[in-house]
Coordinates of C-alpha atoms and ligand atoms in Angstrom, one line a residue:
X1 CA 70.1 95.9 108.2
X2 CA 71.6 95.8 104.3
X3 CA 73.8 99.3 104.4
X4 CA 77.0 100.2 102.7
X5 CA 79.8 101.9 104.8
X6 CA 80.2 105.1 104.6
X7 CA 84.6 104.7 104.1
X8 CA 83.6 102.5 100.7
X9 CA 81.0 105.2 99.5
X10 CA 83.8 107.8 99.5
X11 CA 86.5 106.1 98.5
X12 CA 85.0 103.5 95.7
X13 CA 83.6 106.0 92.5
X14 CA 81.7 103.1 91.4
X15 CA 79.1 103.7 93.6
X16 CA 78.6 107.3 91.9
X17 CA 74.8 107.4 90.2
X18 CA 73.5 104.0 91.9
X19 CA 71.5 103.4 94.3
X20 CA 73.2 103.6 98.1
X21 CA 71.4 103.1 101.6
X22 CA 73.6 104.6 104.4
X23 CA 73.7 104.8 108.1
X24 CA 74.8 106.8 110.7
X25 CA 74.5 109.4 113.7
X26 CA 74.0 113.1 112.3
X27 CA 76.8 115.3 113.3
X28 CA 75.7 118.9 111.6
X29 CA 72.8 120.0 109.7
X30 CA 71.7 122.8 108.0
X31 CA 68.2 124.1 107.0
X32 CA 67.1 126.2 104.0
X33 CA 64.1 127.2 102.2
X34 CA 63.8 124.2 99.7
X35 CA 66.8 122.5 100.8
X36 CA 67.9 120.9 103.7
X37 CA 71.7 119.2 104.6
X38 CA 73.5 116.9 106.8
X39 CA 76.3 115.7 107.6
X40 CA 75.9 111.8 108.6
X41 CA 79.3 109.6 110.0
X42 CA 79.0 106.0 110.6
X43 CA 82.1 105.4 112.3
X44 CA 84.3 103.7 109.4
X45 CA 85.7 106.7 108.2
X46 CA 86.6 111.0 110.1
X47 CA 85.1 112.3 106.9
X48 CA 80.9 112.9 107.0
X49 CA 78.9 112.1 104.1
X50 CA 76.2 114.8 102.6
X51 CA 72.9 113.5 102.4
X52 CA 70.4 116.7 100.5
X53 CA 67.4 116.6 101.0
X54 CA 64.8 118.3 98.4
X55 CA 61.9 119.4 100.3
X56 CA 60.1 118.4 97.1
X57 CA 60.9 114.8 97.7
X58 CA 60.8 114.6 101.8
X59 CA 58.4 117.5 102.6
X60 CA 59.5 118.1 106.5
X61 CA 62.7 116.9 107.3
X62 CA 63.1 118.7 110.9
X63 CA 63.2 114.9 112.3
X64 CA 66.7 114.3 110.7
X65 CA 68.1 117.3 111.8
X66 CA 68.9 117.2 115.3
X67 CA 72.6 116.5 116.2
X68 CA 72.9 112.9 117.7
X69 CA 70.3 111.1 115.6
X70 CA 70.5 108.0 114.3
X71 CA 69.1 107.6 110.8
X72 CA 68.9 105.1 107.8
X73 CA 69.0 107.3 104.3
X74 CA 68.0 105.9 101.1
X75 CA 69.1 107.8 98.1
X76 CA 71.5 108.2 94.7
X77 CA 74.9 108.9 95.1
X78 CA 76.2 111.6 92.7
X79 CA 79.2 113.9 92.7
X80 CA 79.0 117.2 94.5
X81 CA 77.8 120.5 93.2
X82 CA 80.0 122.5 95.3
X83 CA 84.0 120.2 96.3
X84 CA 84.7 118.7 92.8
X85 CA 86.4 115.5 95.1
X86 CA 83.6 114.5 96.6
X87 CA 80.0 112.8 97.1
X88 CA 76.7 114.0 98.4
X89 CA 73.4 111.4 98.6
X90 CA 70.2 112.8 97.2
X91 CA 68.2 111.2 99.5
X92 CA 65.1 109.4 98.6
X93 CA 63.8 108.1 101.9
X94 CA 65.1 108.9 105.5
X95 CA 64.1 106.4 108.8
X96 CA 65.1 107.3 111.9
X97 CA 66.5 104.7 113.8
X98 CA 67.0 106.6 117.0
X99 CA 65.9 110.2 118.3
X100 CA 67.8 112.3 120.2
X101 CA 66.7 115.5 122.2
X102 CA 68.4 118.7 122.5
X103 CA 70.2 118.0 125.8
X104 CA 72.7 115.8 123.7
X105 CA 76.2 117.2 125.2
X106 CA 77.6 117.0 121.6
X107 CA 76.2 120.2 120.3
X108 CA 78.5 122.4 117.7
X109 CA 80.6 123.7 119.9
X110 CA 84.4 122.6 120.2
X111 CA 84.5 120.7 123.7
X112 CA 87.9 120.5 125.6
X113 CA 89.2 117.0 125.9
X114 CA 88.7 117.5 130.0
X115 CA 85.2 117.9 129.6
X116 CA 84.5 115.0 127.1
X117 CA 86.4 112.7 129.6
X118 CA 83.5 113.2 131.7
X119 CA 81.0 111.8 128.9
X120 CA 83.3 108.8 127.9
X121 CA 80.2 106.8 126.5
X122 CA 79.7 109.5 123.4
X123 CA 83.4 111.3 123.1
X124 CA 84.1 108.5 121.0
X125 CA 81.7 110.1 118.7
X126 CA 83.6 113.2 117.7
X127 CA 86.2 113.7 115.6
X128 CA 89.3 113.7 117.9
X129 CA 88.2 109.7 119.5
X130 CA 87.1 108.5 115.6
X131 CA 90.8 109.5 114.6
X132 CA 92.4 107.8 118.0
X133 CA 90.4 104.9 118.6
X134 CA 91.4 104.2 114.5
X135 CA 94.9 104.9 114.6
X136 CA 94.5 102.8 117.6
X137 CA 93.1 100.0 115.8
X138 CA 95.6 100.1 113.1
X139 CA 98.4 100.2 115.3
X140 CA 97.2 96.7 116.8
X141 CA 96.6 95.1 113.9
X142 CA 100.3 96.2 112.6
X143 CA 102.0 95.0 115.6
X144 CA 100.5 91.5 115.1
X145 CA 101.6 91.3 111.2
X146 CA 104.9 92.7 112.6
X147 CA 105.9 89.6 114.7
X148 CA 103.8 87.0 112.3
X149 CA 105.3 88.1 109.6
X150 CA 109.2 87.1 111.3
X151 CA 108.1 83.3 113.0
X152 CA 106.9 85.0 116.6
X153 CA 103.9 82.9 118.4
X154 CA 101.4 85.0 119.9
X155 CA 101.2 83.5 123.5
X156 CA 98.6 84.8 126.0
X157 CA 100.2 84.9 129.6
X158 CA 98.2 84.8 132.6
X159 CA 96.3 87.9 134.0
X160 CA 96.4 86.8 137.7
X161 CA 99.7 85.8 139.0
X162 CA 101.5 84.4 142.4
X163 CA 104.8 86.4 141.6
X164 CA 105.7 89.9 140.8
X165 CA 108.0 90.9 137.6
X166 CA 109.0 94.1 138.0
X167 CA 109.2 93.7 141.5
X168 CA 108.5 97.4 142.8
X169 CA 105.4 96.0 144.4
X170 CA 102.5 98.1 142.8
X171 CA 100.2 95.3 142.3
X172 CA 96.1 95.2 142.7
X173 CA 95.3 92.0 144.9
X174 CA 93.5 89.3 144.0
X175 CA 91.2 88.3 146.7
X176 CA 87.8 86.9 147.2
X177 CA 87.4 87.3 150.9
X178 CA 87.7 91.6 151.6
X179 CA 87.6 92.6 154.7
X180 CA 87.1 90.5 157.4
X181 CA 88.4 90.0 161.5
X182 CA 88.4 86.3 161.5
X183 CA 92.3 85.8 160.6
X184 CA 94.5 87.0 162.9
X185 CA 97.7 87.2 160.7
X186 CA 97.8 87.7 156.5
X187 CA 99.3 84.5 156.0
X188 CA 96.0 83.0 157.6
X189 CA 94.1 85.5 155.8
X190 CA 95.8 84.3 152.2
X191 CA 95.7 80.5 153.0
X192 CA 91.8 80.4 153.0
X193 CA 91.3 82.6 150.3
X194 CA 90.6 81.6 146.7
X195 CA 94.1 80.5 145.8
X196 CA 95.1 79.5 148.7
X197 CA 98.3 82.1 149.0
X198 CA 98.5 85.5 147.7
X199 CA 97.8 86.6 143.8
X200 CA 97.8 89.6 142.1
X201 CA 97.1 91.5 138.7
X202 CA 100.0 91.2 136.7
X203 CA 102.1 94.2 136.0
X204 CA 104.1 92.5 132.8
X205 CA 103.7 88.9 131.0
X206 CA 107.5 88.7 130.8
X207 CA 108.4 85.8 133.2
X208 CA 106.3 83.5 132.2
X209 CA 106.8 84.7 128.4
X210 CA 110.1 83.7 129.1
X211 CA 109.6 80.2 129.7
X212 CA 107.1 80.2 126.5
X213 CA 110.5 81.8 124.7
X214 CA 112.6 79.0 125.9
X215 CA 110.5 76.6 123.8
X216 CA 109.3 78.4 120.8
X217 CA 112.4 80.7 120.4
X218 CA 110.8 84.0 119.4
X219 CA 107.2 84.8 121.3
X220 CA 105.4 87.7 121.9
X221 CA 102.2 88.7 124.5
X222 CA 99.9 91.4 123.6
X223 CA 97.2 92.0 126.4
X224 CA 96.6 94.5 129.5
X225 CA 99.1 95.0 132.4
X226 CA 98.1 96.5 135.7
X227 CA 100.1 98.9 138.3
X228 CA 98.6 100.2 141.1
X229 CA 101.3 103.2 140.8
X230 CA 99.8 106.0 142.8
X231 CA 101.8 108.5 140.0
X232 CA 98.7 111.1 138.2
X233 CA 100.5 112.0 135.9
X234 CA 99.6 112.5 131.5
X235 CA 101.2 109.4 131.0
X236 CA 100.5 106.7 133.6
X237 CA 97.3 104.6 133.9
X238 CA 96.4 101.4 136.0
X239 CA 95.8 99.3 133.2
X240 CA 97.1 99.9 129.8
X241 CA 97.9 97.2 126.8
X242 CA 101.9 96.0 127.2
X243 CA 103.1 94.5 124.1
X244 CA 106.3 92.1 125.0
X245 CA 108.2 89.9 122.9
X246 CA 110.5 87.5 124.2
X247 CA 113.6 86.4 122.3
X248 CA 115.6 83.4 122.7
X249 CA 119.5 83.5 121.3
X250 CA 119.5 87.4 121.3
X251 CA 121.5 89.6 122.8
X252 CA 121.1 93.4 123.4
X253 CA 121.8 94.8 120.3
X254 CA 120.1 91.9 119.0
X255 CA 116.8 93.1 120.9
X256 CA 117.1 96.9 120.3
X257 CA 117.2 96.5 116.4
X258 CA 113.5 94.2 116.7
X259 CA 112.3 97.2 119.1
X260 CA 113.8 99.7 116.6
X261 CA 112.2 97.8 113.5
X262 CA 108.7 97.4 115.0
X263 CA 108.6 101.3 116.0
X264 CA 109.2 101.9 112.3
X265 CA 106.9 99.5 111.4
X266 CA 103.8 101.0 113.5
X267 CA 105.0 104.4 112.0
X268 CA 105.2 103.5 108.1
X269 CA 101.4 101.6 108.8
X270 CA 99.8 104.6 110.5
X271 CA 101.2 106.6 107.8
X272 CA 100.2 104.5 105.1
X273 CA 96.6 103.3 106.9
X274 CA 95.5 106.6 108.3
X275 CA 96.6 109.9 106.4
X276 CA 93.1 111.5 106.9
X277 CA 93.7 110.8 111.1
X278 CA 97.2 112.3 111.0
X279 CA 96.2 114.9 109.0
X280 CA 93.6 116.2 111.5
X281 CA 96.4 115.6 114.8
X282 CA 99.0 117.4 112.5
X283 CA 96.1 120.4 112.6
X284 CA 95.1 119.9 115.9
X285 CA 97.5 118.2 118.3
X286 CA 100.9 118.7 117.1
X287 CA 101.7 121.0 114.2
X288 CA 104.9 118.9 112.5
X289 CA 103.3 115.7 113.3
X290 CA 103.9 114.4 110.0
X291 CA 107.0 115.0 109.1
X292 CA 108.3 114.1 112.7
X293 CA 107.2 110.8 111.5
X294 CA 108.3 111.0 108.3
X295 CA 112.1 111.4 109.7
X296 CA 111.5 109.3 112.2
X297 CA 111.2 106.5 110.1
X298 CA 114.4 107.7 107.8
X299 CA 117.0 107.8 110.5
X300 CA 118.8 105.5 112.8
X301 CA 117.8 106.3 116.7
X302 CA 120.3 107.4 118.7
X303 CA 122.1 104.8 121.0
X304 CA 123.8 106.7 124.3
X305 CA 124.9 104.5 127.7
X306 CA 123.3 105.9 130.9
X307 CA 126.8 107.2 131.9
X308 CA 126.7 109.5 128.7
X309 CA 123.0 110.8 129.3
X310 CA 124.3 111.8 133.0
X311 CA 127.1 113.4 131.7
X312 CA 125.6 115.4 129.4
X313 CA 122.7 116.5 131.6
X314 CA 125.0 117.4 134.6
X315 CA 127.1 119.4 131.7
X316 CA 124.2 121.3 129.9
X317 CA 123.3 124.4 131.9
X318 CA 119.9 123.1 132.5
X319 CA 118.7 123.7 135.9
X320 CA 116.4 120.1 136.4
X321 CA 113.6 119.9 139.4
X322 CA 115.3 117.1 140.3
X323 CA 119.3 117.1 140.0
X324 CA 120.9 114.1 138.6
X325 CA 123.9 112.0 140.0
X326 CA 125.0 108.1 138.5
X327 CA 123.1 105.7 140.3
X328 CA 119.6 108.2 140.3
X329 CA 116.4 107.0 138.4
X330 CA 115.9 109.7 135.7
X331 CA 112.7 111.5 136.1
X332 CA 110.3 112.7 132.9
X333 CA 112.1 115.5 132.4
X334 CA 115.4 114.0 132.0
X335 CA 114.2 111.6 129.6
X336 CA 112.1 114.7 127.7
X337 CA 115.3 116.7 127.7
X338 CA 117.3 113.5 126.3
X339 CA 115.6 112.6 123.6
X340 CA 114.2 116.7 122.8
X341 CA 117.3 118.6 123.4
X342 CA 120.2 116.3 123.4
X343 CA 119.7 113.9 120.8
X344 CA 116.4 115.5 119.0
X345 CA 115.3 111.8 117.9
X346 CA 114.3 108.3 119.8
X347 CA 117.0 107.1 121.7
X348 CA 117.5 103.6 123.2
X349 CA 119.6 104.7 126.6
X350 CA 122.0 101.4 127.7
X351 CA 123.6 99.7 130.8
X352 CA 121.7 101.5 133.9
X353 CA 123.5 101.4 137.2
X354 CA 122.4 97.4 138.6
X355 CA 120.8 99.2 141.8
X356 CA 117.9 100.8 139.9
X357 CA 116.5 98.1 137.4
X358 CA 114.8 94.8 137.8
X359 CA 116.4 92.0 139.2
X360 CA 116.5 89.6 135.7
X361 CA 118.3 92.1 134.0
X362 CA 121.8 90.4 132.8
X363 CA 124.7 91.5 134.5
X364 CA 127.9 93.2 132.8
X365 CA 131.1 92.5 133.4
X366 CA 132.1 96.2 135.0
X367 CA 130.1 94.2 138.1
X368 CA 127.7 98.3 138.4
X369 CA 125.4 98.0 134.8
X370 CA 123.1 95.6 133.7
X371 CA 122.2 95.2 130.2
X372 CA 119.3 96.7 129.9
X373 CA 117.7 100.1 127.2
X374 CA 114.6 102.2 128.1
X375 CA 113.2 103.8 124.7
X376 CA 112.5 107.8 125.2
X377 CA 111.5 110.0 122.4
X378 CA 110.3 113.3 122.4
X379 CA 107.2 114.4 123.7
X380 CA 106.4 111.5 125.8
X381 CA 109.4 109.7 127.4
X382 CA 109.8 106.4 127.6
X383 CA 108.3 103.6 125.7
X384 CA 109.6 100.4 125.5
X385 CA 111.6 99.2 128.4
X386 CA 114.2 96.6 127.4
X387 CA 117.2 94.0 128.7
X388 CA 118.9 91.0 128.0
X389 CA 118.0 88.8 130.7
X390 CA 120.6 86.8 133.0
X391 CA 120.7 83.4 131.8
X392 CA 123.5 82.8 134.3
X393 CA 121.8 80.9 137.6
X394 CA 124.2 81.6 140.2
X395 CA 124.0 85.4 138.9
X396 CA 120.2 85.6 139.0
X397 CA 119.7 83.9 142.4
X398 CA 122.2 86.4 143.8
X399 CA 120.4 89.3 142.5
X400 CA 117.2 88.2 143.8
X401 CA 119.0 87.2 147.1
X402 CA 120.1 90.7 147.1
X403 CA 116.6 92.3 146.6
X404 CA 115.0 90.0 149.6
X405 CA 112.5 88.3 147.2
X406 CA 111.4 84.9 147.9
X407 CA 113.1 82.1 145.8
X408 CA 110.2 79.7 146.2
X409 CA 107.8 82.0 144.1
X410 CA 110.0 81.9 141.4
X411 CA 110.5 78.2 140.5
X412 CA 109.8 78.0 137.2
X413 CA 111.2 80.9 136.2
X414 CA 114.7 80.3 138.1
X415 CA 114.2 76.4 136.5
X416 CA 114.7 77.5 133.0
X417 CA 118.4 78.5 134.1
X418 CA 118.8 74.9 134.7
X419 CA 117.9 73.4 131.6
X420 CA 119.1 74.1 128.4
X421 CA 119.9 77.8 129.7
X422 CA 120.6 80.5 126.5
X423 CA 121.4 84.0 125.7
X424 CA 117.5 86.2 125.3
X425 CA 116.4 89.4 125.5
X426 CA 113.0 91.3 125.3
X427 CA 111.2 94.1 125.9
X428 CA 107.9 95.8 126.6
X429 CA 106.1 98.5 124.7
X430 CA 103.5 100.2 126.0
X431 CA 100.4 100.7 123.2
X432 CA 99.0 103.7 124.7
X433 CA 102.5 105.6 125.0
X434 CA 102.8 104.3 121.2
X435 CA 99.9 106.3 120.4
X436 CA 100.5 109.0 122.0
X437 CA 103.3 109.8 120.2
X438 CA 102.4 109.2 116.3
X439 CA 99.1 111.2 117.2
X440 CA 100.7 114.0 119.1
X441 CA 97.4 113.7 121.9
X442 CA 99.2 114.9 124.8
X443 CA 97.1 113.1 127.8
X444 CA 96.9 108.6 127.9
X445 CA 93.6 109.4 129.3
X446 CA 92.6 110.6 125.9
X447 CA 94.0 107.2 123.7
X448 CA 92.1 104.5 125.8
X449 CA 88.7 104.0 126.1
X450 CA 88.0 103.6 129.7
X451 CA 91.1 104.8 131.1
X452 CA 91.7 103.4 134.9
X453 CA 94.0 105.8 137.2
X454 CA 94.6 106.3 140.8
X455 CA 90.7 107.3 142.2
X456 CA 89.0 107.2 139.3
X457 CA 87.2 104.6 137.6
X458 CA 84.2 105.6 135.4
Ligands
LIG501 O1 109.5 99.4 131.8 P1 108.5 98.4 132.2 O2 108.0 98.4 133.6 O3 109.0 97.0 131.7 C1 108.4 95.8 132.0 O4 107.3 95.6 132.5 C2 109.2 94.7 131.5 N1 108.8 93.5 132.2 C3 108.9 94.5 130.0 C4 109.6 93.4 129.3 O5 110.9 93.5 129.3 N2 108.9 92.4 128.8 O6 107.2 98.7 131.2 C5 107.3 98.6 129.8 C6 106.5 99.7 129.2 C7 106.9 101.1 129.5 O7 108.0 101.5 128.8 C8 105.7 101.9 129.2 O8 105.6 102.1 127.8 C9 104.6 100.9 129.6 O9 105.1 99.6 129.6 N3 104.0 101.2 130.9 C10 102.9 102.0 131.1 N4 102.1 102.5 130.3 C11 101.0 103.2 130.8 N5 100.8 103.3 132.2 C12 101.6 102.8 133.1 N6 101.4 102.9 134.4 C13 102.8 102.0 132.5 N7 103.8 101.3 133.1 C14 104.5 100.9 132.1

């Protein structure tokens, strides 16, 4: 179907006083004696296009006007009468491509974002999902020029996997059999099932990113992750995007300046690529958005060791849900009062107690920290988590000697400790946390299409 998009109509003047066919879904119309207006968006931009219609030229246009509709205009582009800026079609012939009756939920009315998660086939059609699923889009495509741009291969990891990373056990199972009485015992259970032993979703490409590291130097994965976390909270889902590089000869400061350049990066794209989007989040999701970014982008992050952060929370009169002692996992609102009222900026917090974090982390030398950085910033958390990894074998079999895990599922991964064994670091970001914060959109339910969490699954 030959059509121009509506983004190049409004932002190309050349197409002023020629010819232009157009489509799109009507999102308002109004009606008047001998006029008639709509407002048509086909998806490429958050700003509508006017299409007039002289009742002269298209005698009943009541057809066109009902919200939903999908319609092919024909018609010559000229400036507006009324917003000096802008373009209006005076439409010469209108097809409607697809009716839609009354019932359609999107009616004028401004609908809260709990209520359009109900209708997730047509939320995408307002405003707010145009201007997410966008920034969204941008954000992707940024991330990729990011690591091309420095001699990182994109490397696809598995999906399915025998061994868990993160080691917390919050995996979906693989399985092709369900439930059944014939096996008397899981082993028996796993042995005649597709694999032949046990396999999961993964929860993070990073061990087997690692061992693509150890060969091309500087890698990064970009694909879905799965936890079966039972956590309903704003910020958890089951499967969300996980963007990991992996980076051979690099230490920990090493890593945290790449995860500190690439959050920039994604910053200075969205505000280049999108400034209608943020705009409309800075009017409606976060007043301040802007310039947030803005000095985001200008300043260093903050930097602060674990021990600090403790220090400081058990020092600053705050009385916390959950009170805080070294060795204890920090909870959201440790990290939220971190990064918002101690440091007011992203900070990379260092060298968690050994006990808490994953068992490749790399060791220090005061024998209690392991080299590792979770991202927080304000408003949602954490981010990115990061660590060098040990690259020592007697250390990392000792580690996961401590933590029970089973050696033999680990092979490869323990093998490149054998051969050729070097310094390397990475880290994990996750895209839908990304977005959350350069679009202010408070809920991850609301920056995925289809978001999966614990008991629903739409
Ligand atoms: O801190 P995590 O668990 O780190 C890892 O998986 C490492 N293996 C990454 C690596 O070093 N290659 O997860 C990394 C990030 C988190 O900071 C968060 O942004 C995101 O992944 N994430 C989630 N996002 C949405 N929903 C969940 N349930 C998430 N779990 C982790």
């Amino acid at each position: 179907m030959k059509h121009t998009d509506i983004i190049e109509i409004l932002n190309d003047k050349g197409y002023i006083d020629t010819k232009v066919t157009v489509c799109g879904w009507v999102r308002t119309s109004r009606d008047s004696k001998n006029m008639a207006f709509l407002e048509l968006n086909d998806g490429t931009s958050l700003k509508h296009l006017q299409i007039v219609i002289d009742k002269a030229v298209i005698a009943d246009p009541n057809e066109f006007m009902k919200l939903g509709t999908s319609l092919k205009v024909e018609g010559t582009l000229v400036k507006s009468v009324v917003a000096e800026d802008s373009v209006e079609i005076n439409a010469e012939a209108i097809t409607v491509l697809g009716v839609c009756p009354p019932e359609y939920p999107l009616q004028k009315k401004r609908h809260t974002l709990e209520y359009l998660r109900t209708i997730p086939a047509l939320r995408v059609r307002t405003n707010t999902f145009n201007a997410v699923f966008r920034v969204r889009s941008v954000v992707s495509a940024c991330i990729h020029e990011f690591f091309q741009n420095r001699h990182f291969a994109y490397i696809h990891t598995p999906l399915i996997t025998a061994s868990d990373c993160e080691g917390a056990g919050e995996m979906f199972k693989v399985t092709t059999i369900g439930h059944s009485n014939d096996y008397k015992t899981e082993e028996e259970y796993y042995a005649d099932d597709f694999f032949g032993r046990r396999a999961a979703l993964s929860v993070s490409g990073q061990l087997e990113g690692e061992v693509a590291a150890m060969a091309l130097g500087k890698i990064y994965t970009f694909g879905p992750s799965f936890r079966a976390e039972k956590s309903n909270t704003p910020r958890h889902v089951a499967e969300f995007w996980h963007v990991e590089p992996e980076v051979a000869f690099a230490e920990l400061d090493d890593i945290i300046e790449i995860a500190e350049d690439l959050i920039k990066h994604i910053i200075n794209s969205v505000l280049e690529k999108c400034p209608d989007e943020l705009k409309f989040f800075n009017a409606h999701f976060e007043k301040g958005l802007i310039e947030k970014l803005e000095s985001v982008v200008n300043n260093d992050f903050a930097v602060m060791t674990y021990t600090e952060a403790i220090e400081a929370l058990k020092n600053c009169g705050e009385k916390f849900q959950y009170p805080v002692e070294w060795g204890c996992d920090l909870m959201t609102e440790h990290e939220r009062y971190i990064s918002e009222v101690i440091c007011k900026r992203p900070v990379f917090l260092t060298n968690y107690p050994k006990e808490i974090k994953s068992f490749y982390m790399k060791q220090n030398a005061d024998g209690k920290t392991v080299a590792a950085t979770d991202l927080l910033v304000p408003g949602v958390g954490e981010i990115i988590g990061c660590s060098e990894r040990e690259a020592d074998l007697d250390k990392l079999l000792e580690a996961m000697r401590v933590r029970g895990m089973d050696l033999s599922e680990y092979e490869d991964y323990i093998s490149l400790r054998r051969f050729g064994s070097v310094p390397h670091s990475g880290f994990g970001l996750g895209l839908e946390r990304i977005i959350m914060y350069v679009t202010g959109v408070q809920n991850i339910r609301d920056v995925i299409l289809y978001p999966r969490t614990v008991g629903s699954i739409s």
